[in-house]
CSV table of C-alpha atoms and ligand atoms in Angstrom, one decimal:
chain,number,residue,atom,x,y,z
A,1,VAL,CA,56.3,-154.1,-168.2
A,2,ASP,CA,59.3,-152.8,-166.3
A,3,ILE,CA,62.1,-153.7,-168.6
A,4,THR,CA,64.8,-153.3,-165.9
A,5,THR,CA,63.5,-156.4,-164.2
A,6,ARG,CA,65.0,-158.4,-167.0
A,7,TYR,CA,68.5,-157.5,-166.0
A,8,PRO,CA,70.2,-160.2,-163.9
A,9,HIS,CA,71.4,-157.8,-161.2
A,10,VAL,CA,67.9,-156.3,-160.8
A,11,LEU,CA,66.7,-159.9,-160.3
A,12,LEU,CA,69.5,-160.4,-157.8
A,13,ALA,CA,68.3,-157.2,-155.9
A,14,GLN,CA,64.8,-158.5,-155.9
A,15,HIS,CA,66.0,-161.9,-154.6
A,16,LEU,CA,67.9,-160.2,-151.8
A,17,VAL,CA,64.8,-158.2,-150.7
A,18,ALA,CA,62.5,-161.2,-151.0
A,19,SER,CA,64.8,-163.5,-149.0
A,20,GLY,CA,65.1,-160.9,-146.3
A,21,ALA,CA,68.8,-160.4,-146.8
A,22,VAL,CA,68.2,-156.7,-147.6
A,23,THR,CA,65.8,-155.0,-145.2
A,24,ASP,CA,66.6,-151.4,-145.8
A,25,PRO,CA,65.0,-150.3,-149.1
A,26,ALA,CA,67.9,-147.9,-149.7
A,27,TRP,CA,70.3,-150.8,-149.9
A,28,GLY,CA,67.7,-152.6,-152.2
A,29,ARG,CA,67.9,-149.6,-154.6
A,30,ALA,CA,71.7,-149.7,-154.4
A,31,PHE,CA,71.8,-153.4,-155.3
A,32,ALA,CA,69.4,-152.8,-158.2
A,33,GLY,CA,71.4,-149.8,-159.3
A,34,VAL,CA,74.9,-151.4,-159.3
A,35,ASP,CA,75.5,-154.2,-161.7
A,36,ARG,CA,77.9,-156.7,-160.2
A,37,ALA,CA,79.1,-157.7,-163.7
A,38,ARG,CA,80.6,-154.3,-164.2
A,39,TYR,CA,83.0,-155.1,-161.3
A,40,VAL,CA,83.2,-158.8,-161.8
A,41,PRO,CA,83.0,-159.3,-165.6
A,42,SER,CA,84.7,-162.7,-165.1
A,43,PHE,CA,85.6,-164.9,-162.1
A,44,LEU,CA,87.6,-168.0,-161.5
A,45,ALA,CA,85.7,-171.3,-161.2
A,46,GLU,CA,87.4,-174.3,-159.7
A,47,ASN,CA,87.3,-177.7,-161.5
A,48,ASP,CA,89.4,-180.8,-161.7
A,49,THR,CA,92.2,-179.1,-163.6
A,50,GLY,CA,92.4,-176.0,-161.3
A,51,TRP,CA,90.9,-172.5,-161.8
A,52,THR,CA,89.4,-171.4,-165.1
A,53,ALA,CA,88.0,-168.0,-166.0
A,54,CYS,CA,84.3,-167.9,-166.4
A,55,THR,CA,82.1,-165.0,-167.7
A,56,ASP,CA,78.7,-166.6,-167.2
A,57,ARG,CA,76.4,-163.6,-166.6
A,58,GLU,CA,73.8,-165.6,-164.8
A,59,ARG,CA,76.2,-167.0,-162.3
A,60,ILE,CA,77.7,-163.5,-161.7
A,61,ALA,CA,74.2,-162.4,-160.7
A,62,GLU,CA,73.8,-165.3,-158.3
A,63,ASP,CA,74.0,-164.9,-154.5
A,64,ILE,CA,77.3,-166.7,-154.3
A,65,PRO,CA,80.9,-165.6,-153.6
A,66,LEU,CA,83.1,-165.3,-156.8
A,67,VAL,CA,86.8,-165.9,-156.6
A,68,THR,CA,88.7,-163.3,-158.7
A,69,GLN,CA,92.4,-163.9,-157.8
A,70,VAL,CA,94.4,-166.9,-156.6
A,71,ASP,CA,98.1,-167.0,-155.5
A,72,ALA,CA,101.0,-169.1,-156.8
A,73,TYR,CA,99.7,-172.0,-154.7
A,74,ASP,CA,96.1,-171.7,-156.2
A,75,ARG,CA,94.7,-170.3,-153.0
A,76,PRO,CA,92.0,-167.6,-153.4
A,77,ILE,CA,93.3,-164.2,-152.3
A,78,SER,CA,90.6,-161.9,-153.7
A,79,SER,CA,86.9,-162.4,-154.4
A,80,SER,CA,83.6,-160.8,-154.6
A,81,THR,CA,81.7,-161.7,-151.4
A,82,ALA,CA,78.3,-163.3,-151.6
A,83,PRO,CA,75.8,-160.5,-152.0
A,84,SER,CA,73.5,-161.6,-149.1
A,85,LEU,CA,76.5,-161.4,-146.7
A,86,MET,CA,77.5,-158.0,-148.1
A,87,ALA,CA,73.9,-156.9,-147.5
A,88,ALA,CA,73.9,-158.2,-143.9
A,89,MET,CA,77.1,-156.2,-143.2
A,90,LEU,CA,76.0,-153.1,-145.0
A,91,ASP,CA,72.7,-153.2,-143.0
A,92,ALA,CA,74.7,-153.6,-139.8
A,93,LEU,CA,76.8,-150.6,-140.7
A,94,ASP,CA,73.7,-148.5,-140.0
A,95,VAL,CA,74.7,-145.6,-142.4
A,96,GLY,CA,72.9,-142.3,-142.5
A,97,PRO,CA,73.0,-139.4,-145.1
A,98,ASN,CA,76.4,-137.8,-145.7
A,99,MET,CA,78.3,-140.2,-143.5
A,100,ARG,CA,81.9,-140.8,-144.5
A,101,ILE,CA,82.9,-144.4,-144.8
A,102,LEU,CA,86.2,-146.1,-144.7
A,103,GLU,CA,86.3,-149.5,-146.4
A,104,ILE,CA,89.1,-152.0,-146.0
A,105,GLY,CA,89.6,-154.5,-148.8
A,106,THR,CA,88.4,-152.8,-152.1
A,107,GLY,CA,88.7,-156.1,-154.0
A,108,THR,CA,86.6,-155.9,-157.1
A,109,GLY,CA,85.1,-152.5,-156.1
A,110,TYR,CA,81.5,-153.9,-156.1
A,111,ASN,CA,80.9,-153.1,-152.4
A,112,THR,CA,82.7,-149.8,-152.9
A,113,ALA,CA,80.3,-149.0,-155.7
A,114,LEU,CA,77.3,-149.9,-153.5
A,115,LEU,CA,78.6,-147.5,-150.9
A,116,CYS,CA,79.2,-144.8,-153.5
A,117,HIS,CA,75.6,-145.3,-154.9
A,118,ARG,CA,74.1,-144.9,-151.4
A,119,LEU,CA,76.4,-142.2,-149.9
A,120,GLY,CA,78.1,-140.4,-152.8
A,121,ASP,CA,81.6,-141.2,-154.0
A,122,ARG,CA,83.1,-138.2,-152.1
A,123,ASN,CA,82.1,-139.9,-148.9
A,124,VAL,CA,83.8,-143.2,-149.6
A,125,VAL,CA,87.5,-144.0,-149.1
A,126,SER,CA,88.7,-147.6,-149.7
A,127,VAL,CA,92.0,-149.4,-149.0
A,128,GLU,CA,93.3,-152.4,-150.9
A,129,TYR,CA,96.5,-154.2,-150.2
A,130,ASP,CA,97.2,-155.5,-153.8
A,131,GLU,CA,98.1,-152.7,-156.2
A,132,ASP,CA,96.9,-154.6,-159.4
A,133,VAL,CA,93.5,-155.3,-157.7
A,134,ALA,CA,93.2,-151.7,-156.6
A,135,LEU,CA,94.0,-150.4,-160.1
A,136,LEU,CA,91.4,-152.6,-161.7
A,137,ALA,CA,88.8,-151.5,-159.2
A,138,TYR,CA,89.7,-147.9,-159.8
A,139,GLU,CA,89.2,-148.2,-163.5
A,140,ARG,CA,85.9,-150.1,-163.2
A,141,LEU,CA,84.6,-147.6,-160.6
A,142,ALA,CA,85.6,-144.6,-162.7
A,143,SER,CA,84.1,-146.1,-165.9
A,144,ASN,CA,80.8,-146.3,-164.0
A,145,GLY,CA,81.1,-142.7,-162.9
A,146,TYR,CA,82.4,-143.3,-159.3
A,147,ARG,CA,85.6,-141.6,-158.1
A,148,PRO,CA,86.0,-142.6,-154.4
A,149,ARG,CA,89.5,-142.2,-152.9
A,150,LEU,CA,91.3,-145.4,-153.2
A,151,HIS,CA,94.5,-146.2,-151.3
A,152,VAL,CA,97.0,-149.0,-151.8
A,153,GLY,CA,98.4,-150.4,-148.6
A,154,ASP,CA,97.6,-152.3,-145.4
A,155,GLY,CA,94.2,-151.2,-144.2
A,156,ALA,CA,95.2,-152.0,-140.6
A,157,HIS,CA,97.1,-148.7,-140.6
A,158,THR,CA,95.9,-145.2,-140.4
A,159,VAL,CA,94.4,-143.7,-143.5
A,160,HIS,CA,94.4,-139.9,-143.7
A,161,ASP,CA,91.2,-137.8,-143.8
A,162,GLY,CA,89.7,-139.5,-140.8
A,163,PRO,CA,88.0,-139.9,-138.5
A,164,TYR,CA,85.3,-141.6,-140.3
A,165,ASP,CA,81.7,-142.2,-139.3
A,166,ARG,CA,81.8,-145.9,-140.3
A,167,LEU,CA,84.4,-148.5,-141.1
A,168,ILE,CA,83.6,-151.7,-142.9
A,169,ALA,CA,86.3,-154.4,-143.5
A,170,THR,CA,85.8,-157.1,-146.1
A,171,CYS,CA,89.0,-159.0,-145.2
A,172,GLY,CA,89.4,-160.5,-141.8
A,173,PHE,CA,91.7,-159.5,-138.9
A,174,PRO,CA,92.2,-161.7,-135.7
A,175,THR,CA,91.8,-158.6,-133.5
A,176,VAL,CA,90.6,-155.0,-134.0
A,177,PRO,CA,93.6,-153.2,-135.4
A,178,ALA,CA,94.8,-150.5,-133.0
A,179,ALA,CA,94.7,-147.7,-135.6
A,180,TRP,CA,90.9,-148.2,-136.1
A,181,LEU,CA,90.2,-147.1,-132.6
A,182,ARG,CA,91.2,-143.6,-133.7
A,183,GLN,CA,90.0,-143.9,-137.3
A,184,VAL,CA,86.4,-143.9,-136.3
A,185,ARG,CA,84.7,-141.0,-134.6
A,186,PRO,CA,83.1,-141.3,-131.2
A,187,GLY,CA,79.6,-142.7,-131.8
A,188,GLY,CA,80.8,-144.3,-135.0
A,189,ARG,CA,80.7,-148.0,-135.9
A,190,ILE,CA,83.0,-150.7,-137.1
A,191,VAL,CA,81.8,-153.8,-139.0
A,192,MET,CA,84.5,-156.3,-139.5
A,193,PRO,CA,85.2,-160.1,-139.9
A,194,LEU,CA,87.1,-161.3,-136.8
A,195,THR,CA,89.1,-164.0,-138.4
A,196,ARG,CA,90.2,-166.3,-135.6
A,197,GLY,CA,92.3,-169.4,-136.1
A,198,LEU,CA,89.6,-171.7,-134.6
A,199,TYR,CA,86.7,-170.3,-136.6
A,200,ASN,CA,86.6,-167.9,-139.5
A,201,GLY,CA,82.9,-166.9,-139.5
A,202,ALA,CA,82.5,-164.1,-136.9
A,203,ILE,CA,81.4,-160.7,-138.0
A,204,ALA,CA,81.8,-158.1,-135.2
A,205,VAL,CA,79.6,-155.0,-135.1
A,206,LEU,CA,81.4,-152.6,-132.7
A,207,ASP,CA,80.3,-149.1,-131.6
A,208,VAL,CA,82.8,-146.4,-130.5
A,209,SER,CA,81.7,-144.8,-127.3
A,210,TYR,CA,81.1,-141.1,-127.1
A,211,ASP,CA,83.1,-140.5,-123.9
A,212,ASP,CA,85.8,-142.9,-123.0
A,213,GLY,CA,87.3,-144.2,-126.2
A,214,MET,CA,86.0,-147.7,-125.6
A,215,VAL,CA,84.8,-149.9,-128.6
A,216,GLU,CA,82.1,-152.4,-127.8
A,217,GLY,CA,79.7,-154.7,-129.5
A,218,GLY,CA,78.6,-158.1,-130.5
A,219,PHE,CA,78.4,-160.4,-133.5
A,220,LEU,CA,76.1,-161.0,-136.4
A,221,PRO,CA,74.0,-164.1,-136.2
A,222,VAL,CA,75.0,-165.2,-139.6
A,223,PHE,CA,78.2,-167.0,-140.7
A,224,GLY,CA,80.5,-164.7,-142.5
A,225,GLY,CA,83.7,-166.3,-143.7
A,226,PHE,CA,86.4,-164.0,-145.2
A,227,MET,CA,89.9,-164.0,-146.5
A,228,PRO,CA,92.2,-163.0,-143.7
A,229,THR,CA,94.4,-159.9,-144.1
A,230,ARG,CA,97.3,-160.6,-146.4
A,231,THR,CA,99.7,-159.4,-143.7
A,232,LEU,CA,99.1,-162.6,-141.7
A,233,GLY,CA,101.3,-164.5,-144.0
A,234,ASP,CA,101.6,-168.2,-144.2
A,235,LEU,CA,101.0,-170.5,-141.2
A,236,PRO,CA,104.1,-171.0,-139.2
A,237,HIS,CA,105.7,-174.4,-139.6
A,238,LEU,CA,104.5,-176.3,-136.5
A,239,PRO,CA,106.1,-179.5,-135.4
A,240,VAL,CA,103.8,-182.4,-134.8
A,241,PRO,CA,103.7,-182.7,-131.0
A,242,ASP,CA,104.8,-185.8,-129.2
A,243,LEU,CA,101.5,-187.5,-128.6
A,244,ASP,CA,102.9,-189.5,-125.7
A,245,SER,CA,103.7,-186.3,-123.8
A,246,GLY,CA,100.0,-185.3,-123.8
A,247,GLU,CA,96.9,-186.5,-121.9
A,248,ARG,CA,94.4,-188.6,-123.7
A,249,ARG,CA,90.8,-189.0,-122.7
A,250,PRO,CA,87.5,-189.6,-124.4
A,251,ALA,CA,86.2,-186.3,-126.0
A,252,LYS,CA,82.8,-185.1,-124.8
A,253,ARG,CA,82.6,-183.0,-128.0
A,254,GLY,CA,84.2,-183.3,-131.4
A,255,LEU,CA,85.1,-180.6,-133.8
A,256,SER,CA,81.5,-180.6,-135.0
A,257,VAL,CA,80.7,-178.5,-131.9
A,258,LEU,CA,81.9,-175.6,-134.2
A,259,ASP,CA,79.2,-176.4,-136.8
A,260,CYS,CA,76.8,-174.2,-134.7
A,261,HIS,CA,77.7,-170.6,-135.6
A,262,ALA,CA,76.6,-169.0,-132.4
A,263,PHE,CA,78.7,-171.3,-130.3
A,264,ALA,CA,81.7,-171.3,-132.7
A,265,VAL,CA,81.9,-167.5,-132.2
A,266,VAL,CA,82.2,-168.0,-128.4
A,267,ALA,CA,84.8,-170.7,-128.8
A,268,ALA,CA,86.9,-168.6,-131.2
A,269,LEU,CA,87.2,-165.9,-128.6
A,270,LEU,CA,88.2,-168.3,-125.9
A,271,VAL,CA,91.3,-169.8,-127.5
A,272,ASP,CA,94.2,-168.5,-129.7
A,273,VAL,CA,95.0,-171.3,-132.0
A,274,VAL,CA,95.7,-172.3,-135.5
A,275,ARG,CA,93.6,-175.1,-136.7
A,276,ILE,CA,95.3,-177.6,-139.0
A,277,PRO,CA,93.8,-180.5,-140.8
A,278,ARG,CA,96.5,-183.1,-140.7
A,279,GLY,CA,96.7,-186.7,-141.8
A,280,GLY,CA,99.4,-187.4,-139.3
A,281,PRO,CA,100.3,-190.8,-137.8
A,282,ASP,CA,97.3,-193.2,-137.6
A,283,GLY,CA,95.1,-190.8,-139.6
A,284,LEU,CA,94.7,-188.3,-136.8
A,285,ALA,CA,92.3,-185.7,-138.0
A,286,TRP,CA,92.7,-182.2,-136.5
A,287,TRP,CA,95.3,-180.3,-134.6
A,288,LEU,CA,95.0,-177.1,-132.7
A,289,HIS,CA,98.2,-175.3,-131.9
A,290,SER,CA,98.5,-172.3,-129.6
A,291,PRO,CA,101.6,-169.9,-129.6
A,292,ASP,CA,102.3,-170.8,-125.9
A,293,GLY,CA,102.9,-174.4,-127.1
A,294,SER,CA,99.6,-175.8,-126.0
A,295,TRP,CA,98.1,-178.3,-128.4
A,296,VAL,CA,95.1,-180.4,-129.0
A,297,CYS,CA,94.7,-183.5,-131.2
A,298,LEU,CA,91.2,-184.7,-131.9
A,299,ASP,CA,91.7,-188.4,-132.7
A,300,GLY,CA,88.4,-190.1,-133.5
A,301,GLY,CA,86.5,-190.2,-130.2
A,302,ASP,CA,89.5,-189.1,-128.1
A,303,VAL,CA,91.1,-185.9,-127.4
A,304,ILE,CA,94.8,-185.6,-126.6
A,305,GLN,CA,96.1,-182.4,-125.1
A,306,GLY,CA,99.5,-181.1,-124.2
A,307,GLY,CA,101.4,-178.0,-123.3
A,308,PRO,CA,100.6,-175.5,-120.5
A,309,GLN,CA,96.8,-175.1,-121.3
A,310,ARG,CA,94.0,-177.7,-121.8
A,311,LEU,CA,92.4,-175.9,-124.7
A,312,TRP,CA,89.8,-178.5,-125.4
A,313,ASP,CA,88.7,-178.5,-121.8
A,314,ALA,CA,87.9,-174.8,-122.1
A,315,ILE,CA,85.9,-175.3,-125.2
A,316,GLU,CA,83.9,-178.2,-123.7
A,317,THR,CA,83.2,-176.3,-120.5
A,318,ALA,CA,81.9,-173.4,-122.7
A,319,ALA,CA,79.8,-175.8,-124.7
A,320,ASP,CA,78.2,-177.1,-121.5
A,321,ALA,CA,77.3,-173.6,-120.5
A,322,TRP,CA,75.9,-172.8,-124.0
A,323,SER,CA,72.2,-173.2,-125.0
A,324,PRO,CA,70.4,-172.2,-128.1
A,325,GLY,CA,69.0,-168.7,-128.0
A,326,MET,CA,71.2,-167.4,-125.2
A,327,ASP,CA,72.9,-164.0,-125.6
A,328,GLY,CA,76.0,-164.0,-127.7
A,329,PRO,CA,79.4,-162.7,-126.4
A,330,THR,CA,80.3,-159.0,-126.1
A,331,LEU,CA,83.7,-157.8,-127.2
A,332,THR,CA,85.1,-154.6,-125.6
A,333,VAL,CA,88.4,-153.0,-126.8
A,334,ASP,CA,89.8,-150.3,-124.6
A,335,PRO,CA,91.9,-147.4,-125.9
A,336,ASP,CA,95.1,-149.4,-125.2
A,337,GLY,CA,93.9,-152.2,-127.4
A,338,ARG,CA,93.0,-154.6,-124.6
A,339,HIS,CA,90.3,-157.0,-125.9
A,340,THR,CA,87.8,-158.2,-123.2
A,341,VAL,CA,85.1,-160.8,-123.9
A,342,ALA,CA,82.0,-161.0,-121.7
A,343,TRP,CA,79.7,-164.0,-122.0
A,344,ALA,CA,77.4,-166.1,-119.8
A,345,GLY,CA,78.3,-164.1,-116.7
A,346,ARG,CA,82.1,-164.5,-117.3
A,347,GLU,CA,84.7,-162.1,-118.5
A,348,TRP,CA,88.1,-162.9,-119.9
A,349,GLU,CA,90.8,-161.2,-121.9
A,350,MET,CA,90.7,-162.4,-125.5
A,351,PRO,CA,93.8,-164.4,-126.0
A,352,GLY,CA,96.2,-163.4,-128.7
A,353,HIS,CA,95.2,-159.7,-128.9
A,354,GLY,CA,98.8,-158.6,-128.4
A,355,ARG,CA,100.1,-161.0,-131.0
A,356,THR,CA,99.1,-159.8,-134.5
A,357,ALA,CA,100.8,-158.7,-137.6
A,358,HIS,CA,99.6,-155.2,-137.2
B,1,SAM,C1,86.9,-160.7,-150.0
B,1,SAM,S1,87.9,-159.6,-150.9
B,1,SAM,C2,87.0,-158.0,-150.9
B,1,SAM,C3,85.7,-158.0,-151.5
B,1,SAM,C4,85.3,-156.6,-152.0
B,1,SAM,N1,84.7,-155.9,-150.9
B,1,SAM,C5,84.4,-156.7,-153.1
B,1,SAM,O1,83.2,-156.2,-153.1
B,1,SAM,O2,84.8,-157.2,-154.2
B,1,SAM,C6,89.2,-159.2,-149.7
B,1,SAM,C7,90.1,-158.1,-150.3
B,1,SAM,O3,90.9,-157.6,-149.1
B,1,SAM,C8,92.2,-157.4,-149.6
B,1,SAM,N2,93.1,-157.3,-148.4
B,1,SAM,C9,93.7,-158.3,-147.7
B,1,SAM,N3,94.4,-157.8,-146.7
B,1,SAM,C10,94.3,-156.5,-146.7
B,1,SAM,C11,94.8,-155.5,-145.9
B,1,SAM,N4,95.5,-155.7,-144.9
B,1,SAM,N5,94.5,-154.2,-146.2
B,1,SAM,C12,93.7,-153.9,-147.3
B,1,SAM,N6,93.1,-154.8,-148.1
B,1,SAM,C13,93.4,-156.1,-147.8
B,1,SAM,C14,92.5,-158.5,-150.5
B,1,SAM,O4,93.6,-158.2,-151.4
B,1,SAM,C15,91.2,-158.7,-151.2
B,1,SAM,O5,91.1,-158.0,-152.4
């Protein structure tokens, strides 16, 4: 009897392989060799009274995300990602022997430890925004024998010792940070959550070209929701638009059009909005606000739109052009940081790429 199979994290690794989340045997060995509980000895579970610390070893070894830090308003700001999503991103990173990896968002250090296990700690550099979180990760990694270089700061900025072969981000950014275009070597790869206001579920897999400094790629077929970069700050205070100034018509599609991941990724690249659930007058449900003052209100079966653009028209037109199984969008970022999307024979500049916190 192989006694290691009694350990919850070995069972987790077996589950990830059996479910198909891990396809590369080397990542299977990494998940079996790194005990999540060493990096997440406790997590925060939400109940009626708020968040309470939980040390349930079985749950720590489940394929679920675990919140590890909340802010003063009880909003999660650090967590350990669901292992199957980590596996999908690590797989997409396409690492090879001796590659040097830059990780953005150290968090608990669990993903850092997997990278160290696979590539050696000298090849791993990780950046965490929150100093306390980084220190805890440092201590836990060191007590398990890993000494990767850890930096405290905003991972959107340049980290020395680049360029790297691969960059993996585990916090989301609304665009590809300009510094990353030079942080990754020609022929290298970036795997990152592209956290857009309309949809937080897109994971971009982007290759850096060998000759012209372009970065280009597509998106994972799986949903990957991540905490956005802490540099985004709070949502701006947005006034409730004057509904009478907008145009009302029956909506062809409701917000549920975003339930389909493959389409939601396209829609998120079309519009630059913040999406706000709002009770509002008459129980109006959802608002989309764009920085140019365009707005959408989905009111039961109707859509009301105002401002310079008809944002919901654009989403409905794309939904009409979409069908299951069609190719997903391609995102290209040129050396000047211009983001271009190509999809269904169309090409457009991704809105909002010049308007980010980094
Ligand atoms: C989902 S957690 C990371 C999970 C982590 N990879 C793990 O295995 O535990 C996201 C982390 O990104 C950090 N973060 C947010 N914005 C950041 C930024 N601009 N630069 C670096 N880290 C950032 C957060 O503090 C948080 O710890």
